[in-house]
XYZ file of C-alpha atoms in Angstrom:
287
model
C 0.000 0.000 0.000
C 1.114 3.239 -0.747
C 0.096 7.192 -1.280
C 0.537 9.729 -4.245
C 3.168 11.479 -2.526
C 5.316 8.342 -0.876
C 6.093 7.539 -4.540
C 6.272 10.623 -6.161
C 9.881 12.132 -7.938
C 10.613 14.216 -4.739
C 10.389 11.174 -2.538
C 11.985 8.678 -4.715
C 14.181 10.069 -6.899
C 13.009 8.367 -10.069
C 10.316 9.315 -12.486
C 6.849 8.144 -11.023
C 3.584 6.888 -13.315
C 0.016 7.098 -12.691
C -2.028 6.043 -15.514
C -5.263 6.499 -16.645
C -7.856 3.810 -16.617
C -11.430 3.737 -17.529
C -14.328 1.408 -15.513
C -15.711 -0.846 -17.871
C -19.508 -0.526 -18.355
C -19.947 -4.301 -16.744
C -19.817 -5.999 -13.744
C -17.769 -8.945 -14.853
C -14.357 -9.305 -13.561
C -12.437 -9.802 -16.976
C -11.622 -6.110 -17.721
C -9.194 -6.247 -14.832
C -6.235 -8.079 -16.357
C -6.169 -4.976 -18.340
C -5.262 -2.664 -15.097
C -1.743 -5.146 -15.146
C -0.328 -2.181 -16.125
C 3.765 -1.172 -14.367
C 2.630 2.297 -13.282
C 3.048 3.265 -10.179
C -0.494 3.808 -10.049
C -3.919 3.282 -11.382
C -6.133 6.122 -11.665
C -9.853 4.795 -12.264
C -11.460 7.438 -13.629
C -14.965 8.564 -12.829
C -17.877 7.748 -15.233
C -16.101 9.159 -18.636
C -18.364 10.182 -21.168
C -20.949 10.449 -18.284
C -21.803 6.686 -19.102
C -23.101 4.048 -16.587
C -19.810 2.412 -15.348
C -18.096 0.694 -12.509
C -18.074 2.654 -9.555
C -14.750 4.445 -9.461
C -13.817 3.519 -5.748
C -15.258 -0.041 -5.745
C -13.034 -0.973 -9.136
C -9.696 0.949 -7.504
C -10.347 -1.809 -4.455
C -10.705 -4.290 -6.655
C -7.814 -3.643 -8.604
C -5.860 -2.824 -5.579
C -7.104 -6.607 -4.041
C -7.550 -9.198 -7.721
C -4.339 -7.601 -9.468
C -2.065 -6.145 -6.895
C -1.562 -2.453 -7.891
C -1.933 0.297 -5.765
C -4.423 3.038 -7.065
C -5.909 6.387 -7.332
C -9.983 6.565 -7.096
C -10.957 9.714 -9.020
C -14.562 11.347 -7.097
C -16.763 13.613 -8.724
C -18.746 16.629 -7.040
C -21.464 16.530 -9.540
C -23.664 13.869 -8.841
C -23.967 13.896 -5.435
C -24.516 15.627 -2.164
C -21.828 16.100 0.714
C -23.495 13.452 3.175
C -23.600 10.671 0.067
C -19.397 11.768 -1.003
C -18.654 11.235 2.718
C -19.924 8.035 3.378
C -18.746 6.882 -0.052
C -15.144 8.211 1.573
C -16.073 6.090 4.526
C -16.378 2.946 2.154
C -13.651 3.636 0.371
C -11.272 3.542 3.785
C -12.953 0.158 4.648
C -11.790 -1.353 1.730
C -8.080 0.078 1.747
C -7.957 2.700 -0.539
C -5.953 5.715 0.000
C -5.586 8.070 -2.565
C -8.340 10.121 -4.303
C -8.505 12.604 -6.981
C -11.337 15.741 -6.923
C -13.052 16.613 -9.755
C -16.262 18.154 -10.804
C -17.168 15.876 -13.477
C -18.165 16.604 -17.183
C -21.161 18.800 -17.825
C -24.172 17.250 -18.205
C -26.313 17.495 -21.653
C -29.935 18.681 -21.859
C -30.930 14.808 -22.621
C -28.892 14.322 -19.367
C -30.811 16.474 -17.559
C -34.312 15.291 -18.785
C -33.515 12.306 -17.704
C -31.558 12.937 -14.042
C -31.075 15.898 -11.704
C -27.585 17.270 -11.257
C -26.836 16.994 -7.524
C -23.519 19.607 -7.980
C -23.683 21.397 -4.477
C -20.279 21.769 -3.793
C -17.171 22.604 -6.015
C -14.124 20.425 -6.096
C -12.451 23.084 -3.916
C -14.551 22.589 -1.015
C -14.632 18.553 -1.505
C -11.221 18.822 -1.104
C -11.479 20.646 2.249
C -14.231 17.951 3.432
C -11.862 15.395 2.644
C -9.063 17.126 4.843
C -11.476 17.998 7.780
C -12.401 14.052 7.278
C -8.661 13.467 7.787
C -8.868 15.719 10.925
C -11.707 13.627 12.348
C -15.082 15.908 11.869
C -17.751 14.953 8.969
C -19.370 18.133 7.390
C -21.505 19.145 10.625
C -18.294 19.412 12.225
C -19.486 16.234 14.163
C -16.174 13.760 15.425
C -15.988 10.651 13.586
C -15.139 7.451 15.066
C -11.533 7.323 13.707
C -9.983 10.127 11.261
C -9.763 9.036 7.679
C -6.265 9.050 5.944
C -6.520 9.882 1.930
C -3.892 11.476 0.340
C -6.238 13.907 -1.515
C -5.159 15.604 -5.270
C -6.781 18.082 -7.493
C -6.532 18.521 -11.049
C -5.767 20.868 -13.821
C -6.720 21.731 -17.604
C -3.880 23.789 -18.172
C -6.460 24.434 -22.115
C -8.413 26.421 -20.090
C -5.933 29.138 -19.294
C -2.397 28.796 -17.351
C -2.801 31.615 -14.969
C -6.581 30.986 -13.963
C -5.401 27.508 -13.403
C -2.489 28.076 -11.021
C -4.645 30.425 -9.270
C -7.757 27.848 -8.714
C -4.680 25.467 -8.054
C -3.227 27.888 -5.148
C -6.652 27.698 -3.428
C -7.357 23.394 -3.658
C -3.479 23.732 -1.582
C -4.821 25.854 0.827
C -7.802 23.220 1.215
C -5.721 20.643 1.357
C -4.818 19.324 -1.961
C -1.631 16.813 -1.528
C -0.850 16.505 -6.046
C -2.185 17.356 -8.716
C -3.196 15.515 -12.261
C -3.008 17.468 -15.366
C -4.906 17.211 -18.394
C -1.965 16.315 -21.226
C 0.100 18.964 -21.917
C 2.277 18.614 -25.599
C 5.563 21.547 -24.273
C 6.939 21.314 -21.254
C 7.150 25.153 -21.438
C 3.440 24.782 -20.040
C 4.462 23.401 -17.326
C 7.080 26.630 -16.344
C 4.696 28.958 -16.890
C 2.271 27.255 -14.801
C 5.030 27.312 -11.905
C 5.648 31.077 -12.649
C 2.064 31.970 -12.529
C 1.640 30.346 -9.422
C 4.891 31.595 -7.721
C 3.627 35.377 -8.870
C 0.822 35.034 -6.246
C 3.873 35.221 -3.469
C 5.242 31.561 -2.678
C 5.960 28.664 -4.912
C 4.011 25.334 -5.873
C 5.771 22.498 -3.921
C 3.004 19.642 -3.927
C 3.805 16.894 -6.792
C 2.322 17.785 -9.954
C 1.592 14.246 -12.305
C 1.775 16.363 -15.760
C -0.019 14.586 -18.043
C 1.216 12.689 -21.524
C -1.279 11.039 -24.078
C 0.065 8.110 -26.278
C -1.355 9.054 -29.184
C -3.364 6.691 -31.576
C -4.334 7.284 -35.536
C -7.651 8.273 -35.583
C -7.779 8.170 -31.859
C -9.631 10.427 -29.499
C -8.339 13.891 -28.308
C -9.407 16.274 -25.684
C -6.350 18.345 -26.170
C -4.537 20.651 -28.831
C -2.571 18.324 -30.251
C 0.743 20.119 -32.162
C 0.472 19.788 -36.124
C 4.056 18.261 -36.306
C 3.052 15.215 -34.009
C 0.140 14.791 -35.822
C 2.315 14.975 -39.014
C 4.659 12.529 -37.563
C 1.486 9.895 -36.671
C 0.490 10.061 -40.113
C 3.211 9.598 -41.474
C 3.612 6.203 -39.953
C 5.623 7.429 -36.414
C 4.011 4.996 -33.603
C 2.158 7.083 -30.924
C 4.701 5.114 -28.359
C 7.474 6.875 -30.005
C 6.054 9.975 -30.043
C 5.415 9.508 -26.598
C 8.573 8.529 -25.376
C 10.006 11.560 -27.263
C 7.987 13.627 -25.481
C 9.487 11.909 -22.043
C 12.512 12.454 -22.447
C 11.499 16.757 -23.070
C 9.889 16.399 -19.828
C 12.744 14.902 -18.248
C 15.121 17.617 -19.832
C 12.446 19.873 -18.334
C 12.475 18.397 -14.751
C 9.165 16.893 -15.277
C 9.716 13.274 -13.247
C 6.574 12.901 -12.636
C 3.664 12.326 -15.305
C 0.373 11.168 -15.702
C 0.224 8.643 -18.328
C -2.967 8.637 -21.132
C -3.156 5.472 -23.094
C -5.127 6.032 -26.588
C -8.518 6.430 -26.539
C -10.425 4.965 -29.342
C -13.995 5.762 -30.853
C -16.427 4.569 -28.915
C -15.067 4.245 -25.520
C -12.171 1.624 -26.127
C -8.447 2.442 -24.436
C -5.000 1.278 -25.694
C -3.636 0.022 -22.538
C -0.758 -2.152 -24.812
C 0.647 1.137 -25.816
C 0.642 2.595 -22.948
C 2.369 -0.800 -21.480
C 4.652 -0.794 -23.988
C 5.747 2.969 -23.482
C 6.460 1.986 -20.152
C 8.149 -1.023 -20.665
C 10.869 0.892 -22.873
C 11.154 3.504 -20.126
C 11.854 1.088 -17.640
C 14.065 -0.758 -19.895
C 15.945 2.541 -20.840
C-alpha cells in the first residue's frame, strides 16, 4: 500500500507513473487483467463520457485486491450531495484505498438532464477541504468521527483552459488541502514553467507533486487536447504514438518533469490502448 506522494519524484528520486484507466460498463471481472499495467499507479477514472460504469472507488479496491496495484480513485462533485461523497469516503477507507482525486465531473447534456437531476452542491475546492477535515476527524456538521480518515487527496488541472486561472484555482485546492495534482496532457513542457511562474507570482511557490499529463497518441484516436500539427504529421506519417510519446518523455525529463500522468489512446467509442501505454512503459523502464 502506498500514497501519491510516498512515490512521487521528490520522494523517490526516479520518475513516477500514474495512468489512466477507464471502468468498464460491466460488472464482470475480466476487464481487470487490463489494469496489469507497471505504473506506479492506477487512476480509475470517474464515469467518462458520463456513461453508466463501474463505480470508481469499488473498481480501484478491486484492482488494488484481484491484481495487486496500488491506485488512485478519481470522485466527482457533480452527482452527489456532501453526506452521500462522505460516506462513499467512509467505504472507500474500509476497503483500503488511499488516494483520491477531486473533480467536478463533465457537464451534463440537456438529454442528461431530462432524464436525471444534477446533484452539484459543492465545487471540487470545497470537496477537497471535506476530505481534509475528514482526515482531521469531523464529517461536514463538524461532528467527530469514530476514527480520522487518511486519503492522500489531489486536485486537477486543464492547463487548455488558461495557465494563470489555473495556477490560481490550483493555489486555493493547496490551501484546502490538496496533496498533487493531475493534469490534463500537456504537448511543451514550457506549459508546465509557466504554470510554476504563474503560481509563484501570487507570493510563494508550488511544492506539492504535480503528475503532468502525456497522451500516447493513436491514428484516428480520441483527443481532448490541442494536439501540435508536427506530431500529428509525424502519426500520419507512420511514427508509432509510443514513439512519439517517449520523445515527449525524455522533453519532460530535460524539463524536470519526473513525474507524469500517463494517457493510453482512446479509441472511438469508448475503447483504451492500454498495450501502448504498457509498452511505453516497458521501454522507459528498460531505458
Amino acid at each position: 500500500m502506498a500514497k501519491v506522494t510516498d512515490r512521487c519524484y521528490e520522494q523517490t528520486g526516479r520518475a513516477a507513473f500514474i495512468c489512466d484507466f477507464s471502468p468498464p460498463r460491466t460488472g464482470e471481472a475480466d476487464p481487470l487483467r487490463q489494469a496489469a499495467i507497471d505504473a506506479d499507479f492506477i487512476s480509475v477514472a470517474y464515469n467518462p463520457g458520463r456513461a453508466v460504469r463501474v463505480n470508481s472507488a469499488m473498481l480501484a479496491a478491486a484492482i488494488k485486491n484481484q491484481v495487486g496495484k496500488d491506485t488512485v480513485f478519481t470522485l466527482a462533485t457533480r452527482d452527489m450531495n456532501l453526506l452521500a461523497l462522505q460516506s462513499l469516503l467512509l467505504g472507500a477507507q474500509v476497503l483500503g484505498l488511499e488516494n483520491v482525486a477531486i473533480v467536478r465531473g463533465d457537464p451534463l447534456s440537456d438529454r442528461d438532464l431530462s432524464l436525471f437531476r444534477e446533484a452539484g452542491d459543492l465545487k471540487p475546492t470545497e470537496l477537497i477541504a471535506a476530505v481534509t477535515q475528514m482526515n482531521r476527524g469531523l464529517d461536514f456538521r463538524g461532528s467527530r468521527l469514530r476514527a480520522p480518515t487518511d486519503f492522500c487527496v489531489g486536485g486537477t488541472m486543464d492547463l487548455g483552459r488558461g495557465i494563470e486561472s489555473e495556477a490560481r484555482l490550483a493555489r486555493r485546492k493547496v490551501q484546502a488541502g490538496a496533496q498533487f495534482f493531475i493534469t490534463q496532457p500537456i504537448f511543451d513542457p514550457q506549459d508546465a514553467a509557466r504554470l510554476y511562474g504563474a503560481y509563484a507570482a501570487a507570493g510563494e511557490d508550488l511544492t506539492v507533486p504535480v503528475f503532468f499529463g502525456l497522451q500516447v497518441l493513436e491514428k484516428d484516436g480520441v483527443l481532448f487536447s490541442t494536439v501540435p500539427d508536427r506530431m500529428l504529421a509525424d502519426l500520419e506519417s507512420g511514427q508509432s504514438g509510443v514513439d512519439i510519446a517517449l520523445e515527449l518523455f525524455h522533453a519532460f525529463q530535460q524539463a524536470g518533469l519526473h513525474n507524469v500522468y500517463l494517457v493510453p489512446p482512446i479509441r472511438r467509442g469508448g475503447a483504451r490502448g492500454y498495450d501502448a501505454a504498457q509498452e511505453f512503459l516497458r521501454q522507459v523502464w528498460s531505458s
